[in-house]
Coordinates of C-alpha atoms and ligand atoms in Angstrom, one line a residue:
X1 CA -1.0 -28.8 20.9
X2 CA -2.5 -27.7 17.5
X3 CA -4.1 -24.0 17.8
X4 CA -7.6 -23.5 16.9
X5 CA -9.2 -20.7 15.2
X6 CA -12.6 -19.1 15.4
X7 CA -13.7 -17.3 12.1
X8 CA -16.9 -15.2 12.4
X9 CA -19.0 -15.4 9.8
X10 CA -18.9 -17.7 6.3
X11 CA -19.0 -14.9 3.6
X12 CA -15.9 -14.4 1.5
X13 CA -13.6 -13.6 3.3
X14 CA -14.8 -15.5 5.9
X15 CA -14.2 -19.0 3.9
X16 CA -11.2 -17.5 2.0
X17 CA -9.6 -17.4 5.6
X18 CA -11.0 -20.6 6.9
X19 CA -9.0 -22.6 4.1
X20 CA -6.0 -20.4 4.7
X21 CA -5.8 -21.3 8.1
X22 CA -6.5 -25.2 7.8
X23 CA -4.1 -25.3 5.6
X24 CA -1.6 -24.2 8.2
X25 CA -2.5 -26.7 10.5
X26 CA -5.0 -25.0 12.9
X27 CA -8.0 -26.4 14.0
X28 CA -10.7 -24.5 12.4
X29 CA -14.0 -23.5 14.0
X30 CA -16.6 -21.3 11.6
X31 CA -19.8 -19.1 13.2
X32 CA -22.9 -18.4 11.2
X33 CA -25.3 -16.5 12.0
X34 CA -27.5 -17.6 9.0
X35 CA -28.7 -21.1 8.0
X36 CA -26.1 -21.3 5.4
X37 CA -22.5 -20.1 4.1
X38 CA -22.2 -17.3 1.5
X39 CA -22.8 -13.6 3.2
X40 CA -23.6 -11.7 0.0
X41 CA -22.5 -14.4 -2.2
X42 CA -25.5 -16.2 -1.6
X43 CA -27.9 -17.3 -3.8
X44 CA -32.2 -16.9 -4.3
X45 CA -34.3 -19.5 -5.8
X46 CA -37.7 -19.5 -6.1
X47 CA -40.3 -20.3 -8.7
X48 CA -37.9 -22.1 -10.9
X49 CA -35.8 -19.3 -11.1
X50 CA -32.0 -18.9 -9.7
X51 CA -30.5 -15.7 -9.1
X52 CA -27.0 -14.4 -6.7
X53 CA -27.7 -12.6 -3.6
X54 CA -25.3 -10.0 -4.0
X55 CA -22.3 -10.3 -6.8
X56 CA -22.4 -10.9 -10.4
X57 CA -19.4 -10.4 -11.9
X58 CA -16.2 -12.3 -11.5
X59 CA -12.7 -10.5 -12.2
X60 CA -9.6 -11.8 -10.8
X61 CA -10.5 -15.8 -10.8
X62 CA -6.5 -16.4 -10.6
X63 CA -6.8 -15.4 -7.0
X64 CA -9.8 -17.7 -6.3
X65 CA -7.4 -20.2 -8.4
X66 CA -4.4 -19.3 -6.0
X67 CA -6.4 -20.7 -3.3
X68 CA -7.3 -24.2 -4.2
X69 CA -3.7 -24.6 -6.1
X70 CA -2.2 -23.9 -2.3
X71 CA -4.1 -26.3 -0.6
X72 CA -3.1 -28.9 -3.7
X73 CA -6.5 -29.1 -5.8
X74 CA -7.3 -28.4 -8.8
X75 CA -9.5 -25.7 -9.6
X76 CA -11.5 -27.0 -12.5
X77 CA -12.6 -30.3 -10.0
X78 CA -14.1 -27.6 -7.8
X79 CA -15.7 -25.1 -10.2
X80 CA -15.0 -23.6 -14.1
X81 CA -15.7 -20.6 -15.6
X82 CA -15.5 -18.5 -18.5
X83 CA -14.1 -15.2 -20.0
X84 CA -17.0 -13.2 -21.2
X85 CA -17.6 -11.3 -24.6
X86 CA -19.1 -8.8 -24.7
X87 CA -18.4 -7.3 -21.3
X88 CA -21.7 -5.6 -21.1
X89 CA -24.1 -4.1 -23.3
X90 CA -24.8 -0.2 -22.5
X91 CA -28.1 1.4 -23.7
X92 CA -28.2 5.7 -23.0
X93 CA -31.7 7.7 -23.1
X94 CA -30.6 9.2 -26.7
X95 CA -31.0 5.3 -28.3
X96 CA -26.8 4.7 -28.2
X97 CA -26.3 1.1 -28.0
X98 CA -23.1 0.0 -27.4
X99 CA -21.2 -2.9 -26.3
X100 CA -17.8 -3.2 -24.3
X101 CA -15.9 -6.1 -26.0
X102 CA -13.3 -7.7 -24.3
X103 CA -10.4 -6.8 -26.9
X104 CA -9.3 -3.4 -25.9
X105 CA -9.0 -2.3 -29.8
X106 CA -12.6 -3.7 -30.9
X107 CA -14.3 -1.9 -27.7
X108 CA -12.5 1.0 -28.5
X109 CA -13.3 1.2 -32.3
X110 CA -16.8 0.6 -31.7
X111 CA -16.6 3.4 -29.2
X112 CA -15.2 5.6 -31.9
X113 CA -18.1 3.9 -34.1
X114 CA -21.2 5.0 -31.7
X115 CA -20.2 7.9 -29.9
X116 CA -17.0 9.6 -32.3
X117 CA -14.9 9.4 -29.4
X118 CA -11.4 8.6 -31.4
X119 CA -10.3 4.7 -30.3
X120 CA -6.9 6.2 -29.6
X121 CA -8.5 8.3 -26.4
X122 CA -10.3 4.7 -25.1
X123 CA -6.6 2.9 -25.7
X124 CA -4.4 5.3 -23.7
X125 CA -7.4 5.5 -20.9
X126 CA -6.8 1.5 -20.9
X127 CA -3.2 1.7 -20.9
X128 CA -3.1 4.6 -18.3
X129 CA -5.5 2.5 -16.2
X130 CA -3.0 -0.4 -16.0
X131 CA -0.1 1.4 -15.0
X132 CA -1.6 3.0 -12.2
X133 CA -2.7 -0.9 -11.4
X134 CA 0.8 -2.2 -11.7
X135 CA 2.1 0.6 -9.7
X136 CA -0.6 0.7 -6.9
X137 CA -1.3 -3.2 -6.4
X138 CA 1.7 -3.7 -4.2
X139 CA 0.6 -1.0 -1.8
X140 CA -3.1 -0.7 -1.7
X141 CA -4.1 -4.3 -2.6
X142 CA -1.9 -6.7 -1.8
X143 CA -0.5 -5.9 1.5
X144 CA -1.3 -4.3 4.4
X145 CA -1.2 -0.6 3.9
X146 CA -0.7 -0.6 8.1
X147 CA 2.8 -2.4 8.5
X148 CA 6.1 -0.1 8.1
X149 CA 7.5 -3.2 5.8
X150 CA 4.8 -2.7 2.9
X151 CA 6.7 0.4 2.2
X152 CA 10.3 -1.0 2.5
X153 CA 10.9 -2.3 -1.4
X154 CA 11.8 -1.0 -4.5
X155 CA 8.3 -1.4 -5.9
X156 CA 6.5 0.4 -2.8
X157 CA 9.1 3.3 -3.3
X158 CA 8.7 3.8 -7.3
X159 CA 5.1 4.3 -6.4
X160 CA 5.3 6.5 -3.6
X161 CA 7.8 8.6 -5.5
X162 CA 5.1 8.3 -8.7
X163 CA 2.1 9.1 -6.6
X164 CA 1.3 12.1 -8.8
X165 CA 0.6 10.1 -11.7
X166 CA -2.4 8.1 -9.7
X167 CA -4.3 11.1 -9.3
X168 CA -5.6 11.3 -5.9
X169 CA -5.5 14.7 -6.5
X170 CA -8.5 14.9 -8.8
X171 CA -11.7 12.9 -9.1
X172 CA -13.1 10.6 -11.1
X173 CA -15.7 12.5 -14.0
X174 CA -12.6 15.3 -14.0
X175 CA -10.3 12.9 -15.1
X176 CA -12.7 11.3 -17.3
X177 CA -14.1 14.3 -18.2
X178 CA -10.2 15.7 -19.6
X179 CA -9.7 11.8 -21.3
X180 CA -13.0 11.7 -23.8
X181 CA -14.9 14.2 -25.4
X182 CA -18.1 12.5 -25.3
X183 CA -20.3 12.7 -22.1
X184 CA -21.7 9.2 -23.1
X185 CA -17.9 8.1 -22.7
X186 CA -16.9 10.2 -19.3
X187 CA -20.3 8.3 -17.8
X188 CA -19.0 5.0 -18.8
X189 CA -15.7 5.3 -17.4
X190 CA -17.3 6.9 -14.4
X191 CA -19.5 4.3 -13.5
X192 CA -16.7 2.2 -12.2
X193 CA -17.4 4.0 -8.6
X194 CA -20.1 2.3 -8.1
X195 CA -18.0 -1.4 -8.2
X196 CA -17.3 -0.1 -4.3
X197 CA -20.3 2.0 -3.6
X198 CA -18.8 5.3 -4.3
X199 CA -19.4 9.1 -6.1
X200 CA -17.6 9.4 -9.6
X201 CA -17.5 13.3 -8.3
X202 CA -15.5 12.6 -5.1
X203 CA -13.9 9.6 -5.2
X204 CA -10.0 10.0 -5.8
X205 CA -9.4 9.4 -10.2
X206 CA -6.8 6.5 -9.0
X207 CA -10.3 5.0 -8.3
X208 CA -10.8 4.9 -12.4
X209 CA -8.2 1.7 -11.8
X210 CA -11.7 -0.4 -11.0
X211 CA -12.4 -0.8 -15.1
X212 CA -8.7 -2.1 -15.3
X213 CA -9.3 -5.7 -14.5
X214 CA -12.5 -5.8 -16.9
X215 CA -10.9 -4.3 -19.6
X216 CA -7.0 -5.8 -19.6
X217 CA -7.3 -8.8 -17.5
X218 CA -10.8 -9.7 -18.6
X219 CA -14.3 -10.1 -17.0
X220 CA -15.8 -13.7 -16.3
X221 CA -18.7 -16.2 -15.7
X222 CA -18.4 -18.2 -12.8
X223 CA -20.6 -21.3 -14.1
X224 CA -23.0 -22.2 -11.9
X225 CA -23.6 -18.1 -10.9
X226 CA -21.3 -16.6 -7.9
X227 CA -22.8 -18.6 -5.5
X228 CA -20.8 -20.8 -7.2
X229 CA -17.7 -19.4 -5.3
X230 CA -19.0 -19.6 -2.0
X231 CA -20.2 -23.1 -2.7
X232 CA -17.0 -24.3 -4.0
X233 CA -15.0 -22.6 -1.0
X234 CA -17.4 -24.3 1.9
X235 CA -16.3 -27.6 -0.7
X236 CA -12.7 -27.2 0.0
X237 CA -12.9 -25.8 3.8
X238 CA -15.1 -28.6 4.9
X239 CA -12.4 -31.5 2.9
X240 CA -9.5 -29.7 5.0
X241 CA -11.6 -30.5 8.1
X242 CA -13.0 -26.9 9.0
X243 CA -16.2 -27.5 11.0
X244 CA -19.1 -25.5 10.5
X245 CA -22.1 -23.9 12.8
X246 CA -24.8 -22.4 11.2
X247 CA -27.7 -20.4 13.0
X248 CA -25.1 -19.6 15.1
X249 CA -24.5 -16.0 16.0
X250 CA -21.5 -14.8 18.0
X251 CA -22.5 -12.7 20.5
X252 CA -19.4 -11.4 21.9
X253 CA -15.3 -12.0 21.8
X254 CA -13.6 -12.9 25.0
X255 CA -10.7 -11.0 26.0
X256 CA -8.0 -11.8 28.4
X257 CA -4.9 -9.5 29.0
X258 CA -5.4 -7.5 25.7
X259 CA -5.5 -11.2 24.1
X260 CA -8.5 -12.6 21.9
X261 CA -9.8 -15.3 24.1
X262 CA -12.1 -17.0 22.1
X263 CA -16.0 -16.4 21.1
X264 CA -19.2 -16.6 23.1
X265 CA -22.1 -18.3 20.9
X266 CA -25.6 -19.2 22.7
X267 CA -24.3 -18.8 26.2
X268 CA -21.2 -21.3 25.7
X269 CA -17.5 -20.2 25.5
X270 CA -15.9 -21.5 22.3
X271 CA -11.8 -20.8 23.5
X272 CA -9.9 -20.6 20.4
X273 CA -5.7 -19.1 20.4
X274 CA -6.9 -16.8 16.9
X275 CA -10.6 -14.7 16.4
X276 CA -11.1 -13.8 12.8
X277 CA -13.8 -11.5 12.4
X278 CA -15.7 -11.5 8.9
X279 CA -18.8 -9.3 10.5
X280 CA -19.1 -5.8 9.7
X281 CA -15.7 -4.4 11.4
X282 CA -18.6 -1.2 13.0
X283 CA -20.6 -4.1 14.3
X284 CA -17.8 -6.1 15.5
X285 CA -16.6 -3.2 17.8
X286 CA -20.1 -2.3 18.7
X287 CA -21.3 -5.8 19.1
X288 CA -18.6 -8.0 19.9
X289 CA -16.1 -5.7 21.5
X290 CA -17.6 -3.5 24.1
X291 CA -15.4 -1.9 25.9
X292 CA -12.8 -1.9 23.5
X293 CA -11.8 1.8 22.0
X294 CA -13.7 2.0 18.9
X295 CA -10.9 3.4 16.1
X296 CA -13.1 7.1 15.7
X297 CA -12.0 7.8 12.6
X298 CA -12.2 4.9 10.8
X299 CA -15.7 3.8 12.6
X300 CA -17.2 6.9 11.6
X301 CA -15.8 7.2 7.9
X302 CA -18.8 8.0 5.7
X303 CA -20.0 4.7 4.2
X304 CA -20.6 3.0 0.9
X305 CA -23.9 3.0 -1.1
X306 CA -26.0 0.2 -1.2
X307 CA -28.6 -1.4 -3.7
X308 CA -32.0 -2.0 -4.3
X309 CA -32.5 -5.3 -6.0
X310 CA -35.4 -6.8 -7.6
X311 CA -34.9 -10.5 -8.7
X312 CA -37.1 -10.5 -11.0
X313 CA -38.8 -14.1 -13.3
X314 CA -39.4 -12.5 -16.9
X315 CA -41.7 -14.6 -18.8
X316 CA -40.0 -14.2 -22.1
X317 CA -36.8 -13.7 -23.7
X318 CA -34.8 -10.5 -24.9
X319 CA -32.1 -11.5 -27.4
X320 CA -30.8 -7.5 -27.7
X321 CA -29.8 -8.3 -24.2
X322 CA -26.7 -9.7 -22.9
X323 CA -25.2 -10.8 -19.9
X324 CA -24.6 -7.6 -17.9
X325 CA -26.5 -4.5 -19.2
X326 CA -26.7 -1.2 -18.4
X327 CA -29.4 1.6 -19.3
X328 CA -27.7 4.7 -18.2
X329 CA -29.7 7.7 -16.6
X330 CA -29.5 11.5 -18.4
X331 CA -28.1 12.6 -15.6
X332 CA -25.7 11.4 -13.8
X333 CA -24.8 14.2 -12.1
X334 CA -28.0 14.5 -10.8
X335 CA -28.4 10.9 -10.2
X336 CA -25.0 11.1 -7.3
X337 CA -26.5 14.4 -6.1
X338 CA -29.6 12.0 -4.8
X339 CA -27.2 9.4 -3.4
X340 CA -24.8 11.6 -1.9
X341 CA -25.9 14.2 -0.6
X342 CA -29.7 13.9 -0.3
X343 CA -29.9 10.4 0.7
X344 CA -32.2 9.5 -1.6
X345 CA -32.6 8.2 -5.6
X346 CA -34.1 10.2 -8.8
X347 CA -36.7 9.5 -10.4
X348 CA -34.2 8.4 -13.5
X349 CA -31.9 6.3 -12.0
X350 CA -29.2 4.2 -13.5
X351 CA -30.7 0.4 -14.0
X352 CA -28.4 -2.7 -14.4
X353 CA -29.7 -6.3 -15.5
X354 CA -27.9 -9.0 -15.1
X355 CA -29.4 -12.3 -16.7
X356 CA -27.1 -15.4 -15.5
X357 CA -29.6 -17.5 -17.9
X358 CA -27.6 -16.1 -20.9
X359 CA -24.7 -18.1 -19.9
X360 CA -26.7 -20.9 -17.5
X361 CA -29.6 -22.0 -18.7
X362 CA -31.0 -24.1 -16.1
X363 CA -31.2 -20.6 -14.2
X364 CA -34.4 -20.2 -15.6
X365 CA -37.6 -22.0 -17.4
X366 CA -37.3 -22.5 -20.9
X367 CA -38.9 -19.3 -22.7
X368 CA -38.0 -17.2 -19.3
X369 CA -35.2 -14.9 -18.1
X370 CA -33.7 -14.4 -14.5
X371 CA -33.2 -10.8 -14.4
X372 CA -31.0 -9.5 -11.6
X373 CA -32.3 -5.6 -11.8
X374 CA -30.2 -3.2 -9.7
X375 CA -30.1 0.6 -9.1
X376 CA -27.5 2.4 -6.5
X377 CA -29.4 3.8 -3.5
X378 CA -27.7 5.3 -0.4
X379 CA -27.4 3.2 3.0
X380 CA -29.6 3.3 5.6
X381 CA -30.0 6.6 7.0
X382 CA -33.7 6.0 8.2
X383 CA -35.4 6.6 4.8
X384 CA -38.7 6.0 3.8
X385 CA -38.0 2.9 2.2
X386 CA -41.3 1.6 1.1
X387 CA -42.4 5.4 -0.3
X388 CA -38.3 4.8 -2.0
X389 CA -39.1 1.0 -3.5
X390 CA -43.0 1.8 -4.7
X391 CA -41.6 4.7 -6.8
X392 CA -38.3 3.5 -7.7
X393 CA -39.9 0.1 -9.1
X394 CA -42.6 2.3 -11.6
X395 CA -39.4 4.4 -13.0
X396 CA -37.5 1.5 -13.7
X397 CA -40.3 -0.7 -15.4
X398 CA -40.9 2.4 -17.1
X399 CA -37.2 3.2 -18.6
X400 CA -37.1 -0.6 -19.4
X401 CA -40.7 -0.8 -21.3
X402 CA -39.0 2.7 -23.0
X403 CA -36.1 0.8 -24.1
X404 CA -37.2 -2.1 -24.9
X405 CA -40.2 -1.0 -26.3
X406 CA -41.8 -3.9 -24.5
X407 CA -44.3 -3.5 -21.1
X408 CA -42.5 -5.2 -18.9
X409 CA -44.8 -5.7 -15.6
X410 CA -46.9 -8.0 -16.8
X411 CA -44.2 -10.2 -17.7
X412 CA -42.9 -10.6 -13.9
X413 CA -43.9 -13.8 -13.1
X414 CA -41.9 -14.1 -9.7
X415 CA -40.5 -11.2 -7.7
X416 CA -38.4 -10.6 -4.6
X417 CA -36.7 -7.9 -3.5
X418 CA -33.8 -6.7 -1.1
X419 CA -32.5 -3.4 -0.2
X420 CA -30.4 -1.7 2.7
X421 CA -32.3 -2.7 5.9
X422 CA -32.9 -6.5 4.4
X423 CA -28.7 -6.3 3.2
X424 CA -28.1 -5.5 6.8
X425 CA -30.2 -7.6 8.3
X426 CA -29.6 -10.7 6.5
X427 CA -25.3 -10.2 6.2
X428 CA -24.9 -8.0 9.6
X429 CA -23.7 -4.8 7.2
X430 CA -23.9 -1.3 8.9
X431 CA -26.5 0.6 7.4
X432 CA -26.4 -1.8 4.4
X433 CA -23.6 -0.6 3.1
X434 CA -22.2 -2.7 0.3
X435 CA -18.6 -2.2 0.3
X436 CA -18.0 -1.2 4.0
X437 CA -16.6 2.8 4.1
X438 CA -16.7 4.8 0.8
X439 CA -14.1 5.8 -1.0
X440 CA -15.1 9.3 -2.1
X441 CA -12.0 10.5 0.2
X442 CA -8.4 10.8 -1.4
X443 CA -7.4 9.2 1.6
X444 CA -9.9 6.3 1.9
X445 CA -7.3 3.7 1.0
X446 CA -6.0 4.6 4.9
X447 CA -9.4 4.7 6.4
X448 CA -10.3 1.2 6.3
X449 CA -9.5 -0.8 9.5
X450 CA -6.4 -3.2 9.2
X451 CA -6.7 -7.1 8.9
X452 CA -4.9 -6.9 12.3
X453 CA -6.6 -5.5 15.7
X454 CA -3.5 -2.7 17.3
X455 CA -5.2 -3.2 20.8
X456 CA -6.2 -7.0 21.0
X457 CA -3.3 -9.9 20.0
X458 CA -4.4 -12.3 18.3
X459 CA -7.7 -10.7 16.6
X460 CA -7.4 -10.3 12.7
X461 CA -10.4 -8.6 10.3
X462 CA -11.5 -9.9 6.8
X463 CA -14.1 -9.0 4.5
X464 CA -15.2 -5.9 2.5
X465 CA -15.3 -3.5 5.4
X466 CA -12.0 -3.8 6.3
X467 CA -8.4 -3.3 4.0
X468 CA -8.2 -3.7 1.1
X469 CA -12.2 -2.8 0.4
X470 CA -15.3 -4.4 -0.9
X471 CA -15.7 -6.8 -4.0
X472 CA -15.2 -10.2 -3.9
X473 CA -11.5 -10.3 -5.0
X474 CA -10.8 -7.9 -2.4
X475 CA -12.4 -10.2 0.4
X476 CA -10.2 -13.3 -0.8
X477 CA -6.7 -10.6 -0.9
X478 CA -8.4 -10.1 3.0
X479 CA -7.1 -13.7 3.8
X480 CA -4.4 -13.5 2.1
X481 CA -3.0 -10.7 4.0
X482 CA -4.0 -12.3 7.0
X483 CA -2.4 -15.6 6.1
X484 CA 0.8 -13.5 5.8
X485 CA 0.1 -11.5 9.2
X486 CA 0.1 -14.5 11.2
X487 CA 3.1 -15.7 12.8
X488 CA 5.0 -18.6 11.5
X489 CA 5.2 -21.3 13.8
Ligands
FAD1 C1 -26.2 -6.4 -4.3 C2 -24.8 -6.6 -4.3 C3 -24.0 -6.6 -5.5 C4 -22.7 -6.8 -5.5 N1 -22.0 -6.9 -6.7 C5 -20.7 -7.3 -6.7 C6 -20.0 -7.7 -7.9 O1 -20.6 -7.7 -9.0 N2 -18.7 -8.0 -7.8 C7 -18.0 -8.1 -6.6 O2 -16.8 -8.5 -6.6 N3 -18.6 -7.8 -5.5 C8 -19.9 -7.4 -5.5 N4 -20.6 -7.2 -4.3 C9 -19.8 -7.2 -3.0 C10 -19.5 -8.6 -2.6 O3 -20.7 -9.4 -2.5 C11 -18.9 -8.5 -1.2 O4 -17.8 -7.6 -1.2 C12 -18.5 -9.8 -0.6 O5 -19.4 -10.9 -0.9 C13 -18.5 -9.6 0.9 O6 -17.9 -10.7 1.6 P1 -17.5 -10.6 3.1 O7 -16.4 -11.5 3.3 O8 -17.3 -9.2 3.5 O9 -18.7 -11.2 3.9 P2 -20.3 -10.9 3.9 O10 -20.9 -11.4 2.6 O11 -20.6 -9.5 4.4 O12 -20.8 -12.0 4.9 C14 -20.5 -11.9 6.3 C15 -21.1 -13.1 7.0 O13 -20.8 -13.0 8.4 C16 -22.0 -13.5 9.1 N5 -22.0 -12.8 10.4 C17 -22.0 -11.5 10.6 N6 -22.0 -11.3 12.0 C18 -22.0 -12.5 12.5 C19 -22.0 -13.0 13.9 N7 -22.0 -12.1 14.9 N8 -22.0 -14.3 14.1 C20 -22.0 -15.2 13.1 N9 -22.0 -14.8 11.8 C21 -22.0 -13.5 11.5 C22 -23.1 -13.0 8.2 O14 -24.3 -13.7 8.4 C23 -22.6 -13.2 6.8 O15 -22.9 -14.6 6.3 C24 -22.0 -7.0 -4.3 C25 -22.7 -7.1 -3.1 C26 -24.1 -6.9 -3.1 C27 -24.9 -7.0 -1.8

C-alpha cells in the first residue's frame, strides 16, 4: 500500500517537503490554514501595485534548482532569475553613498574609495567569511546537527577540530570591529544579523558567515518577485499529484503508541503513516501536541526579531535608488539596545527599501515605485503597537525626505502595513518572530528543534523555526534533511 503524508502548512518548507515526498512515492496530503500557499513568501497586490509578503532577496537559487532537477524538470520552465549588480546601495546619516557590487575587488575598492577602509581589509573579511562557510556547511547547514553520524566524517572532524577559527567565542561588531577601521564598515558587516533576526552584539562572529553567499556566491532576482518561488513550488507539487486544502487549519496531531497518527482538520481525522509540521515548532507543541513534553529549552530560547513593514505605492520614481537599499541609523548600538533589551525601536532606526519595480516593471504603474520599506522591531512582547507604528512611520518618512531631499508622504498613493501581531497572525509565528529562535547565543546552532520529533515516530519539523534556521534557503535545506531522515523503503 503506498504511504501518505500529511504536511502542515504550505510555506517554504512546507512545499519544499511536499515535492520531496511525492517524489518518493507517497501520497501527499497538504493543510492550509490560509486561502492560499506561500507562509511569508506570499505576495500583496493592491492598487496596481505588487509587492512580497515577507522575503526579498534570493541567495542560494542552486538549491531551489536542486529541487526541480530531482524531480526531472527543468528549472527555467518553472521560473528564471537573475544575478544582481549592485548588491544594494547603502546611504549613512554623514551623506556616504556607497554601493556593494557583486565583484568582491570593485566592492572592496569602492569601499576603500568612500570610507578609506584599505580594499585588502574588505578582501580578507570575504575570504575569511568563506572558509568558515566551507568548513561549517556540513555541520550546521546541511545536516542534522542532532544525529551522532553528522559528526562521523573527515569534513565534520576538520571543523570540529578548527572550531576556533569560527569564532563563537566573540561576537559579531568585535570581530568586525578588529577587521575594519571604519565604523561605516564594522556597521555594514554587522548588519548581516538581522538576515535571522538577531543582535550584531551577541550573536556568535561565525554568524558574520550570513554576508558570504551575497558576496562570493552572489545575490539574485527571482523574476516575477519571491512569490515567485512559492508559486513555482505549488507548480511542481501539484504536477507530482500533491493535493492541496486551503482554509484548512489543523487543529491537532493524532497520536497512537508514541506514533504520529495522522491530523485532525474541521472535526475529521485525515490518517496519514508521516506528519510533517511546517507551523511554528512553539505552536505545534502548544497547539497540536498537548500532552506531549514540550523540549524546555529549546521552547523557551529567546526569539528572533521581527519587522515592521510598510508596502508602500510611490507616485514617482528615484533613479539614485536601486534594488535593495539601505539608510543606516547613527547608532547602531543604540538602535539593538531598543530591540534587545528594551523591546522597543529608536527614534532613528535603520530603514531598508526594497523596489522589485527596478528589476519588474509590471510591479508597479508606469511613473510609480513599489517600495517594500522595512525597519527591525522586536517580537511581540505585548507592546504598544499602534503608539510603536504612528511614531515609527514619521521617523522614517522623515530620514527618507532627509535623504532624498524629497517629502515623501504625499507621494504614498497606496499603503498597507504588517508587523509582529499581523506576521503571527497571518503565518501562525510565535510572537512574530521572523526566523523562529535568535541566534544571539554561541550555542543557538543546538537550540533549534531537530527536523525529527525524539518522542513521536514518524513526526518530522520544517521551516525557519526549526534546524537549520530561518531564510528561505534554510527552509528548502529543512526538506532536504528530512528527505534524508526518512527511511528508505
Ligand atoms: C518581512 C520578512 C522579510 C524576510 N526577508 C527574507 C529575505 O530577504 N530572505 C530570506 O531568505 N528570508 C526572509 N524572510 C524569512 C522567510 O520568509 C522565511 O524564513 C520563510 O519564508 C519561512 O518559511 P516556512 O517554511 O518557515 O513557513 P512560513 O512562511 O512560516 O509558513 C507556514 C505556513 O503554515 C501555515 N500553518 C501554520 N499553522 C497551520 C495549521 N495549524 N494548519 C494549517 N496551516 C498552518 C501558515 O498559514 C503558513 O502558510 C523574511 C520574512 C519576513 C516575514
Amino acid at each position: 500500500m503506498t504511504k501518505n503524508v500529511v504536511v502542515i502548512g504550505s510555506g517554504v518548507g512546507g512545499l519544499a517537503t511536499a515535492i520531496r515526498m511525492a517524489r518518493r512515492g507517497y501520497e501527499v496530503q497538504v493543510f492550509e490554514a490560509n486561502p492560499s500557499f506561500g507562509g511569508k513568501a506570499t505576495k500583496i497586490e493592491q492598487d496596481g501595485f505588487f509587492w512580497g509578503f515577507g522575503p526579498s532577496l534570493f541567495t542560494f537559487p542552486e538549491l531551489l534548482d536542486e529541487l526541480f532537477l530531482l524531480c526531472g524538470r527543468q528549472p527555467k520552465d518553472y521560473y528564471k532569475y537573475h544575478r544582481i549588480d549592485p548588491i544594494c546601495n547603502y546611504f549613512y546619516p554623514d551623506g556616504t553613498r556607497l554601493s556593494a557590487y557583486a565583484q568582491p575587488e570593485k566592492f572592496a575598492k569602492e569601499v576603500e574609495e568612500k570610507t578609506g577602509e584599505p580594499a585588502r581589509n574588505i578582501l580578507h573579511h570575504l575570504q575569511h567569511i568563506k572558509k568558515v562557510y566551507d568548513l561549517t556547511k556540513s555541520i550546521f547547514l546541511f545536516k542534522s546537527v542532532h544525529k551522532i553520524k553528522t559528526y562521523l566524517n573527515f569534513d565534520a572532524l576538520k571543523a570540529l577540530f578548527k572550531i576556533g577559527m569560527v569564532g563563537i567565542d566573540k561576537n559579531m561588531n568585535k570581530a568586525n570591529a578588529t577587521d575594519f577601521k571604519d565604523p561605516r564598515v564594522v556597521q555594514l558587516f554587522n548588519r548581516y544579523a538581522t538576515y535571522n533576526g538577531s543582535d550584531p552584539y551577541l550573536a556568535p562572529s561565525t554568524l558574520n558567515v550570513i554576508a558570504h553567499p551575497e558576496y562570493n556566491e552572489g545575490g539574485y532576482f527571482l523574476d516575477g518577485g519571491m512569490p515567485d518561488l512559492s508559486r513555482s513550488m505549488h507548480q511542481l507539487a501539484t504536477e507530482l499529484g500533491v493535493k492541496f486544502s486551503f482554509n484548512s487549519k489543523v487543529e491537532k496531531i493524532e497520536l497512537e503508541k508514541g506514533k504520529a497518527k495522522g491530523v485532525w482538520v474541521n472535526g475529521n481525522l485525515h490518517e496519514a503513516n508521516v506528519v510533517v509540521s511546517n507551523m511554528d515548532i512553539v505552536y505545534t507543541y502548544k497547539k497540536l501536541l498537548s500532552g506531549v513534553k514540550e523540549p524546555k529549552r529549546i521552547i523557551e530560547h529567546p526569539k528572533s526579531t521581527s519587522a515592521l513593514i510598510f508596502y508602500w505605492g510611490i507616485n514617482r520614481e528615484f533613479p539614485e535608488l536601486d534594488l535593495h537599499n539601505i539608510f543606516f541609523s547613527a547608532d547602531y548600538a543604540k538602535e539593538f539596545d531598543y530591540l534587545t533589551n528594551k523591546k522597543s525601536v529608536c527614534e532613528d532606526p535603520t530603514v531598508y527599501v526594497f523596489i522589485s519595480k527596478k528589476y519588474q516593471p509590471q510591479h508597479a504603474p508606469v511613473g510609480a515605485e513599489n517600495w517594500f520599506t522595512l525597519i527591525n522591531v522586536p517580537h511581540d512582547a505585548g507592546q504598544n503597537w499602534d503608539a510603536i507604528i504612528t511614531e515609527a512611520r514619521k521617523n522614517i518618512l522623515r530620514k527618507l525626505s532627509k535623504e532624498l531631499g524629497v517629502d515623501i508622504e504625499p507621494l504614498i498613493v497606496s499603503e498597507s502595513i504588517n508587523y509582529p501581531k499581523t506576521i503571527e497572525a497571518k503565518t501562525q509565528s510565535y510572537l512574530g518572530a521572523l526566523y523562529g529562535s535568535s541566534s544571539n547565543d554561541k550555542y543557538s546552532a543546538f537550540l533549534r528543534h531537530p527536523n525529527f520529533s525524539n518522542q513521536i515516530e514518524n513526526l518530522y519539523f520544517c521551516g525557519g523555526s526549526v534546524h537549520p534556521g530561518g531564510g528561505v534557503p534554510l527552509c528548502l535545506l529543512s526538506a532536504k534533511i528530512i528527505d534524508e531522515l526518512m527511511p528508505n523503503e
